[in-house]
PDB file of C-alpha atoms in Angstrom:
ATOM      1  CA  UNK A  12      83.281 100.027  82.416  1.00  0.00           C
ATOM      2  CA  UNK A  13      86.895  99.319  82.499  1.00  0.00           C
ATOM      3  CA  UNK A  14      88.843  98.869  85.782  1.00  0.00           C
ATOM      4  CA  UNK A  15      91.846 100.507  86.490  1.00  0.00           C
ATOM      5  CA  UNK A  16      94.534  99.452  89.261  1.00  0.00           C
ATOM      6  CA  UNK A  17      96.216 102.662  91.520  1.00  0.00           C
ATOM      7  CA  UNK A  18      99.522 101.591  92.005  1.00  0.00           C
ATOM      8  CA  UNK A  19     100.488 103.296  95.558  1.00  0.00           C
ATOM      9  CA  UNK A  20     104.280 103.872  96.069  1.00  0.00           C
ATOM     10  CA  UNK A  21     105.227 104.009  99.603  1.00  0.00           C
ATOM     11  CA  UNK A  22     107.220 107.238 101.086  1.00  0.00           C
ATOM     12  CA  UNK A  23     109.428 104.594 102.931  1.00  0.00           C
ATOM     13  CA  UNK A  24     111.663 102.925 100.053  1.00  0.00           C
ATOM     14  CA  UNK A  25     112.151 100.406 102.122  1.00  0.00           C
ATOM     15  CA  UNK A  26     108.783  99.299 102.047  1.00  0.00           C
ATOM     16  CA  UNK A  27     109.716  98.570  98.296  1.00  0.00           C
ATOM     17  CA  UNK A  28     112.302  95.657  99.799  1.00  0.00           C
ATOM     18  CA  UNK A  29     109.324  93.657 101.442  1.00  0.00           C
ATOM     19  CA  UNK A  30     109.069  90.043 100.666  1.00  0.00           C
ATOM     20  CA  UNK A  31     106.633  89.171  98.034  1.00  0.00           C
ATOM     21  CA  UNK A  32     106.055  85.642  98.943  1.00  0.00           C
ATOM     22  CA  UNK A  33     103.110  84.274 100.506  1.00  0.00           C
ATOM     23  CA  UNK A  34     102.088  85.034 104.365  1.00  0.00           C
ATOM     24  CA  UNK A  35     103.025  81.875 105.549  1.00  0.00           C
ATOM     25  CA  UNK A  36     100.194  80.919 107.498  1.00  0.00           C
ATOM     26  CA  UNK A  37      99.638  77.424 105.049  1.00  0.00           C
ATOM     27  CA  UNK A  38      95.703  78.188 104.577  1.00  0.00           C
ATOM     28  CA  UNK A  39      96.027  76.580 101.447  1.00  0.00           C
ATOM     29  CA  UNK A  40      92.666  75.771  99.748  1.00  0.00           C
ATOM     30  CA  UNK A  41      92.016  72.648  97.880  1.00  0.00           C
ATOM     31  CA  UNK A  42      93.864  73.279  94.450  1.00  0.00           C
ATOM     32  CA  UNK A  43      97.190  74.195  96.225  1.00  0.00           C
ATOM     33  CA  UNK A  44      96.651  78.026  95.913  1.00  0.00           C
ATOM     34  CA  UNK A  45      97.046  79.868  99.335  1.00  0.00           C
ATOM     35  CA  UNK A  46      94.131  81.699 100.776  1.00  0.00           C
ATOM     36  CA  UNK A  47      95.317  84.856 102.222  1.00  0.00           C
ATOM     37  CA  UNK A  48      93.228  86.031 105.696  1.00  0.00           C
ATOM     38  CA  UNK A  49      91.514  88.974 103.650  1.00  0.00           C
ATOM     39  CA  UNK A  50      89.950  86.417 101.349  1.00  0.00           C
ATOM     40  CA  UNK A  51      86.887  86.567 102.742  1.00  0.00           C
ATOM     41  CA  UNK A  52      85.962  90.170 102.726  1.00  0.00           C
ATOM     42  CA  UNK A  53      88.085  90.673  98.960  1.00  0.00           C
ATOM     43  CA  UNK A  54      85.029  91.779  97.490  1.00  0.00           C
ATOM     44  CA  UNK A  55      84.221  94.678  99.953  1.00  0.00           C
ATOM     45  CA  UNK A  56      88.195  95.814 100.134  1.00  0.00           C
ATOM     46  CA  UNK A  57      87.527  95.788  96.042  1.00  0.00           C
ATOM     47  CA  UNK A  58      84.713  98.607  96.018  1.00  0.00           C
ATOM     48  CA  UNK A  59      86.694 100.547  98.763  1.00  0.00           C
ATOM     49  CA  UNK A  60      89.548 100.720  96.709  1.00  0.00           C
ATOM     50  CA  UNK A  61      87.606 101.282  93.866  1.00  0.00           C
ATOM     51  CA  UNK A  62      85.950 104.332  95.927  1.00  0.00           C
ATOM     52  CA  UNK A  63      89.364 105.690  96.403  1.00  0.00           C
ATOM     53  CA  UNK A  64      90.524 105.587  93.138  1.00  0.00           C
ATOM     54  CA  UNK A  65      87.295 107.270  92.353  1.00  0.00           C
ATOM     55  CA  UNK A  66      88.821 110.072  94.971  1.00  0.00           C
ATOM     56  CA  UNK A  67      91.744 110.014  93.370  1.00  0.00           C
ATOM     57  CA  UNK A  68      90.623 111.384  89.951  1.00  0.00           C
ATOM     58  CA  UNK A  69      88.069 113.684  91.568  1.00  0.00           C
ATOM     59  CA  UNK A  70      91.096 115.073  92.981  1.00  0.00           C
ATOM     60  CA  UNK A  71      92.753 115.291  89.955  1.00  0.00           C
ATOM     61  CA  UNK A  72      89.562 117.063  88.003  1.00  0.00           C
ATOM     62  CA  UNK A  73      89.897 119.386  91.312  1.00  0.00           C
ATOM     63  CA  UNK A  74      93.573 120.589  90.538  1.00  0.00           C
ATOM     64  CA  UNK A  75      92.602 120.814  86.693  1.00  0.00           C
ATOM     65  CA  UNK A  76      89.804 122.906  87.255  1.00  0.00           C
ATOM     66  CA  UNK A  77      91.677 124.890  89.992  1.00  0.00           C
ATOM     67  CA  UNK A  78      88.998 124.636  92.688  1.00  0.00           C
ATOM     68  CA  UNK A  79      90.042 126.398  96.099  1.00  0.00           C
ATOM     69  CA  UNK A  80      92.674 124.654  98.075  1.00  0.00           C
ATOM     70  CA  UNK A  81      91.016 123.918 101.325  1.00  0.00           C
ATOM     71  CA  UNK A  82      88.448 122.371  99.529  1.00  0.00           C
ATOM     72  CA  UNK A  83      91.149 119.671  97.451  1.00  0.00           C
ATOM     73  CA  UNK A  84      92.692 119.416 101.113  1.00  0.00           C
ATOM     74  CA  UNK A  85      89.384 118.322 102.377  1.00  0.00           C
ATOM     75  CA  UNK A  86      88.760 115.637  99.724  1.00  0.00           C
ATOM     76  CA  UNK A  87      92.641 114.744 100.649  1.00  0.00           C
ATOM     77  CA  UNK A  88      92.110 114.235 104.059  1.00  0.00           C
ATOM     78  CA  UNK A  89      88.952 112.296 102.869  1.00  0.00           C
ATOM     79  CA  UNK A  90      91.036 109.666 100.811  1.00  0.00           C
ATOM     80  CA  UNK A  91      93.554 109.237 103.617  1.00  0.00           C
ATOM     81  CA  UNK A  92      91.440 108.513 106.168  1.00  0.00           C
ATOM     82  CA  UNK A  93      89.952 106.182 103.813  1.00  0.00           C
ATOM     83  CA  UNK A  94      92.640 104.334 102.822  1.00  0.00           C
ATOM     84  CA  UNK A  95      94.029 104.193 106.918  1.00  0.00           C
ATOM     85  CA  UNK A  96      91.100 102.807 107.265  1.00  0.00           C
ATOM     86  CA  UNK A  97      91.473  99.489 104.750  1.00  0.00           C
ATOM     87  CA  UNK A  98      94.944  99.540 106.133  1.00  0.00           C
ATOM     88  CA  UNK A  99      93.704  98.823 109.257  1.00  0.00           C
ATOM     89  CA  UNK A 100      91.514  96.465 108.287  1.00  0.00           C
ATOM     90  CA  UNK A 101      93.977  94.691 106.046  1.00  0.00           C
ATOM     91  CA  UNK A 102      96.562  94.582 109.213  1.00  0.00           C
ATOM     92  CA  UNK A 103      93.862  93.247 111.545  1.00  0.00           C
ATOM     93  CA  UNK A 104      92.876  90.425 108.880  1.00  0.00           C
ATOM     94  CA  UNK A 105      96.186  89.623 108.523  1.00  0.00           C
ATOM     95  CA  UNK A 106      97.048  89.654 112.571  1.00  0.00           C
ATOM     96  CA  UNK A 107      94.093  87.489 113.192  1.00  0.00           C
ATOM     97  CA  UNK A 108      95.097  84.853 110.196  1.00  0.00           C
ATOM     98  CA  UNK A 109      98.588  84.363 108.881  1.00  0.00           C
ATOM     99  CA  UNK A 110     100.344  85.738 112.081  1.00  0.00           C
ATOM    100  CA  UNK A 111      98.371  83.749 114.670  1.00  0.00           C
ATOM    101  CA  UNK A 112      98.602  80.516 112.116  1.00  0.00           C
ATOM    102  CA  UNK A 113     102.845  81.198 112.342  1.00  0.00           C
ATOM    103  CA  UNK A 114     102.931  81.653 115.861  1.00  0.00           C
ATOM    104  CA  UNK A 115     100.656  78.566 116.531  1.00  0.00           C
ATOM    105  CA  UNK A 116     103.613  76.970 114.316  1.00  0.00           C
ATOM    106  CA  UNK A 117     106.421  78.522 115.992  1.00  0.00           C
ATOM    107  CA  UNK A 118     109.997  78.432 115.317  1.00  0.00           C
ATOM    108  CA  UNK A 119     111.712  81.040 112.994  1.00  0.00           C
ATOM    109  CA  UNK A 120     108.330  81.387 111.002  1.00  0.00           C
ATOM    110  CA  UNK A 121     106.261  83.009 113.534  1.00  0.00           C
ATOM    111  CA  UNK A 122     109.553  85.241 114.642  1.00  0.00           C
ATOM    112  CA  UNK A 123     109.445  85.848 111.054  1.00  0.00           C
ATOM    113  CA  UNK A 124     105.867  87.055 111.048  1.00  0.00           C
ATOM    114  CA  UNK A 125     105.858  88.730 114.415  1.00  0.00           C
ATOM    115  CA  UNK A 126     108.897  91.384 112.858  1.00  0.00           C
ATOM    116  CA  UNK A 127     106.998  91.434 109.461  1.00  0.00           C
ATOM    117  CA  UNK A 128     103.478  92.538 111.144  1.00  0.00           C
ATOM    118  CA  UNK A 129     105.660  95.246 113.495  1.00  0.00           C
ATOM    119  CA  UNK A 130     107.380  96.931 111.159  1.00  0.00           C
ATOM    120  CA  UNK A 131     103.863  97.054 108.811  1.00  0.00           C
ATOM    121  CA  UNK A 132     102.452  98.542 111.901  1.00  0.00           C
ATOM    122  CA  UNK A 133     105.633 100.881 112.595  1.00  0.00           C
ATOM    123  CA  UNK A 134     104.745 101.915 108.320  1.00  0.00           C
ATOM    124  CA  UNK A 135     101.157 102.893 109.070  1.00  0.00           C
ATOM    125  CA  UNK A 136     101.761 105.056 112.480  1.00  0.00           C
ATOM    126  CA  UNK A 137     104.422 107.067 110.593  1.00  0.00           C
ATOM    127  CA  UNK A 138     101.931 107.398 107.425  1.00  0.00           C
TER     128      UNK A 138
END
Protein backbone atom coordinates (compact mmCIF):
# COMPACT_ATOMS: atom_id res chain seq x y z
CA UNK A 1 0.00 0.00 0.00
CA UNK A 2 1.41 3.28 -0.92
CA UNK A 3 1.57 6.23 1.54
CA UNK A 4 0.48 9.45 0.76
CA UNK A 5 1.47 12.82 2.67
CA UNK A 6 -1.71 15.59 3.32
CA UNK A 7 -0.11 18.69 2.96
CA UNK A 8 -2.26 21.10 5.42
CA UNK A 9 -2.14 24.85 4.48
CA UNK A 10 -2.80 27.04 7.34
CA UNK A 11 -5.78 29.81 7.18
CA UNK A 12 -3.17 32.21 8.83
CA UNK A 13 -0.52 33.01 5.93
CA UNK A 14 1.56 33.92 8.32
CA UNK A 15 1.94 30.65 9.64
CA UNK A 16 3.60 30.04 6.13
CA UNK A 17 6.62 32.63 7.42
CA UNK A 18 7.58 30.25 10.41
CA UNK A 19 11.14 29.29 10.75
CA UNK A 20 12.01 25.97 9.39
CA UNK A 21 15.08 25.35 11.34
CA UNK A 22 15.46 23.05 14.09
CA UNK A 23 13.73 23.62 17.72
CA UNK A 24 16.70 24.54 19.32
CA UNK A 25 16.63 22.53 22.27
CA UNK A 26 20.36 20.69 21.16
CA UNK A 27 18.92 16.98 21.82
CA UNK A 28 21.16 15.94 19.30
CA UNK A 29 21.59 12.12 19.07
CA UNK A 30 24.83 10.45 18.42
CA UNK A 31 25.31 10.97 14.54
CA UNK A 32 24.76 14.80 14.82
CA UNK A 33 21.04 14.65 13.69
CA UNK A 34 18.66 16.49 16.18
CA UNK A 35 16.01 14.56 17.96
CA UNK A 36 12.94 16.56 18.04
CA UNK A 37 10.67 16.06 21.57
CA UNK A 38 7.92 14.08 19.49
CA UNK A 39 10.52 11.48 18.59
CA UNK A 40 9.46 9.19 20.82
CA UNK A 41 5.82 8.76 20.15
CA UNK A 42 6.55 9.39 15.91
CA UNK A 43 5.16 6.17 15.28
CA UNK A 44 1.72 6.68 17.01
CA UNK A 45 1.41 10.55 15.58
CA UNK A 46 2.14 8.42 12.09
CA UNK A 47 -1.13 6.16 12.24
CA UNK A 48 -3.14 9.23 13.57
CA UNK A 49 -2.30 11.12 10.73
CA UNK A 50 -2.65 8.35 8.64
CA UNK A 51 -6.34 7.95 10.24
CA UNK A 52 -7.03 11.44 9.19
CA UNK A 53 -6.02 11.29 5.88
CA UNK A 54 -8.14 8.23 5.78
CA UNK A 55 -11.04 10.94 6.91
CA UNK A 56 -10.05 13.04 4.52
CA UNK A 57 -10.89 10.91 1.42
CA UNK A 58 -13.95 9.43 3.11
CA UNK A 59 -14.95 12.90 3.03
CA UNK A 60 -14.19 13.34 -0.31
CA UNK A 61 -16.15 9.90 -1.51
CA UNK A 62 -18.98 11.70 0.77
CA UNK A 63 -19.21 14.95 -1.46
CA UNK A 64 -18.84 12.67 -4.68
CA UNK A 65 -21.53 10.55 -3.81
CA UNK A 66 -23.60 13.52 -2.47
CA UNK A 67 -24.47 12.01 0.92
CA UNK A 68 -26.64 14.44 3.20
CA UNK A 69 -24.83 17.39 4.60
CA UNK A 70 -25.13 16.97 8.28
CA UNK A 71 -23.82 13.75 7.90
CA UNK A 72 -20.25 15.15 5.85
CA UNK A 73 -20.44 17.89 8.73
CA UNK A 74 -20.33 15.18 11.25
CA UNK A 75 -17.35 13.30 9.76
CA UNK A 76 -15.88 17.11 9.57
CA UNK A 77 -16.20 17.82 12.97
CA UNK A 78 -14.76 14.23 13.44
CA UNK A 79 -11.39 15.08 11.59
CA UNK A 80 -11.03 18.38 13.42
CA UNK A 81 -11.30 17.29 16.62
CA UNK A 82 -8.90 14.77 15.59
CA UNK A 83 -6.37 16.66 14.30
CA UNK A 84 -6.79 19.43 17.60
CA UNK A 85 -6.14 16.69 19.24
CA UNK A 86 -2.37 15.71 17.71
CA UNK A 87 -1.99 19.43 17.82
CA UNK A 88 -2.20 19.35 21.25
CA UNK A 89 -0.19 16.69 21.71
CA UNK A 90 2.47 17.92 19.34
CA UNK A 91 2.46 21.45 21.40
CA UNK A 92 2.70 19.66 24.75
CA UNK A 93 5.74 17.43 23.40
CA UNK A 94 7.27 20.26 22.21
CA UNK A 95 6.59 22.55 25.59
CA UNK A 96 7.92 19.79 27.69
CA UNK A 97 11.26 19.30 25.35
CA UNK A 98 12.72 21.97 23.14
CA UNK A 99 11.12 24.93 25.10
CA UNK A 100 12.08 23.83 28.62
CA UNK A 101 15.74 22.71 27.09
CA UNK A 102 15.92 26.79 25.72
CA UNK A 103 14.78 28.22 28.77
CA UNK A 104 17.13 26.00 30.94
CA UNK A 105 19.72 27.71 28.38
CA UNK A 106 18.47 31.11 28.57
CA UNK A 107 19.44 34.14 26.81
CA UNK A 108 17.77 35.18 23.45
CA UNK A 109 17.15 31.37 22.66
CA UNK A 110 14.65 30.60 25.21
CA UNK A 111 12.97 34.31 24.54
CA UNK A 112 13.10 32.96 21.16
CA UNK A 113 11.21 29.80 22.01
CA UNK A 114 8.91 31.24 24.62
CA UNK A 115 7.32 33.78 21.51
CA UNK A 116 7.58 30.79 19.04
CA UNK A 117 5.45 28.30 21.42
CA UNK A 118 2.83 31.50 22.12
CA UNK A 119 2.05 32.43 18.99
CA UNK A 120 1.69 28.34 17.98
CA UNK A 121 -0.66 28.35 20.85
CA UNK A 122 -2.38 31.82 19.82
CA UNK A 123 -2.68 29.55 15.96
CA UNK A 124 -4.51 26.64 17.56
CA UNK A 125 -7.15 28.71 19.88
CA UNK A 126 -8.14 30.71 16.76
CA UNK A 127 -8.32 27.29 14.62
Amino acid sequence: MSEHIMQVVPDDASALDAPSSGCGCHADVADGEHQHGYITAKDNYQRRLRRIEGQARGLQRMVEEEKYCIDILTQISAMTKALQSVALELLEDHMAHCVVAAAREGGPAAEEKMQEASEAIARLVRS
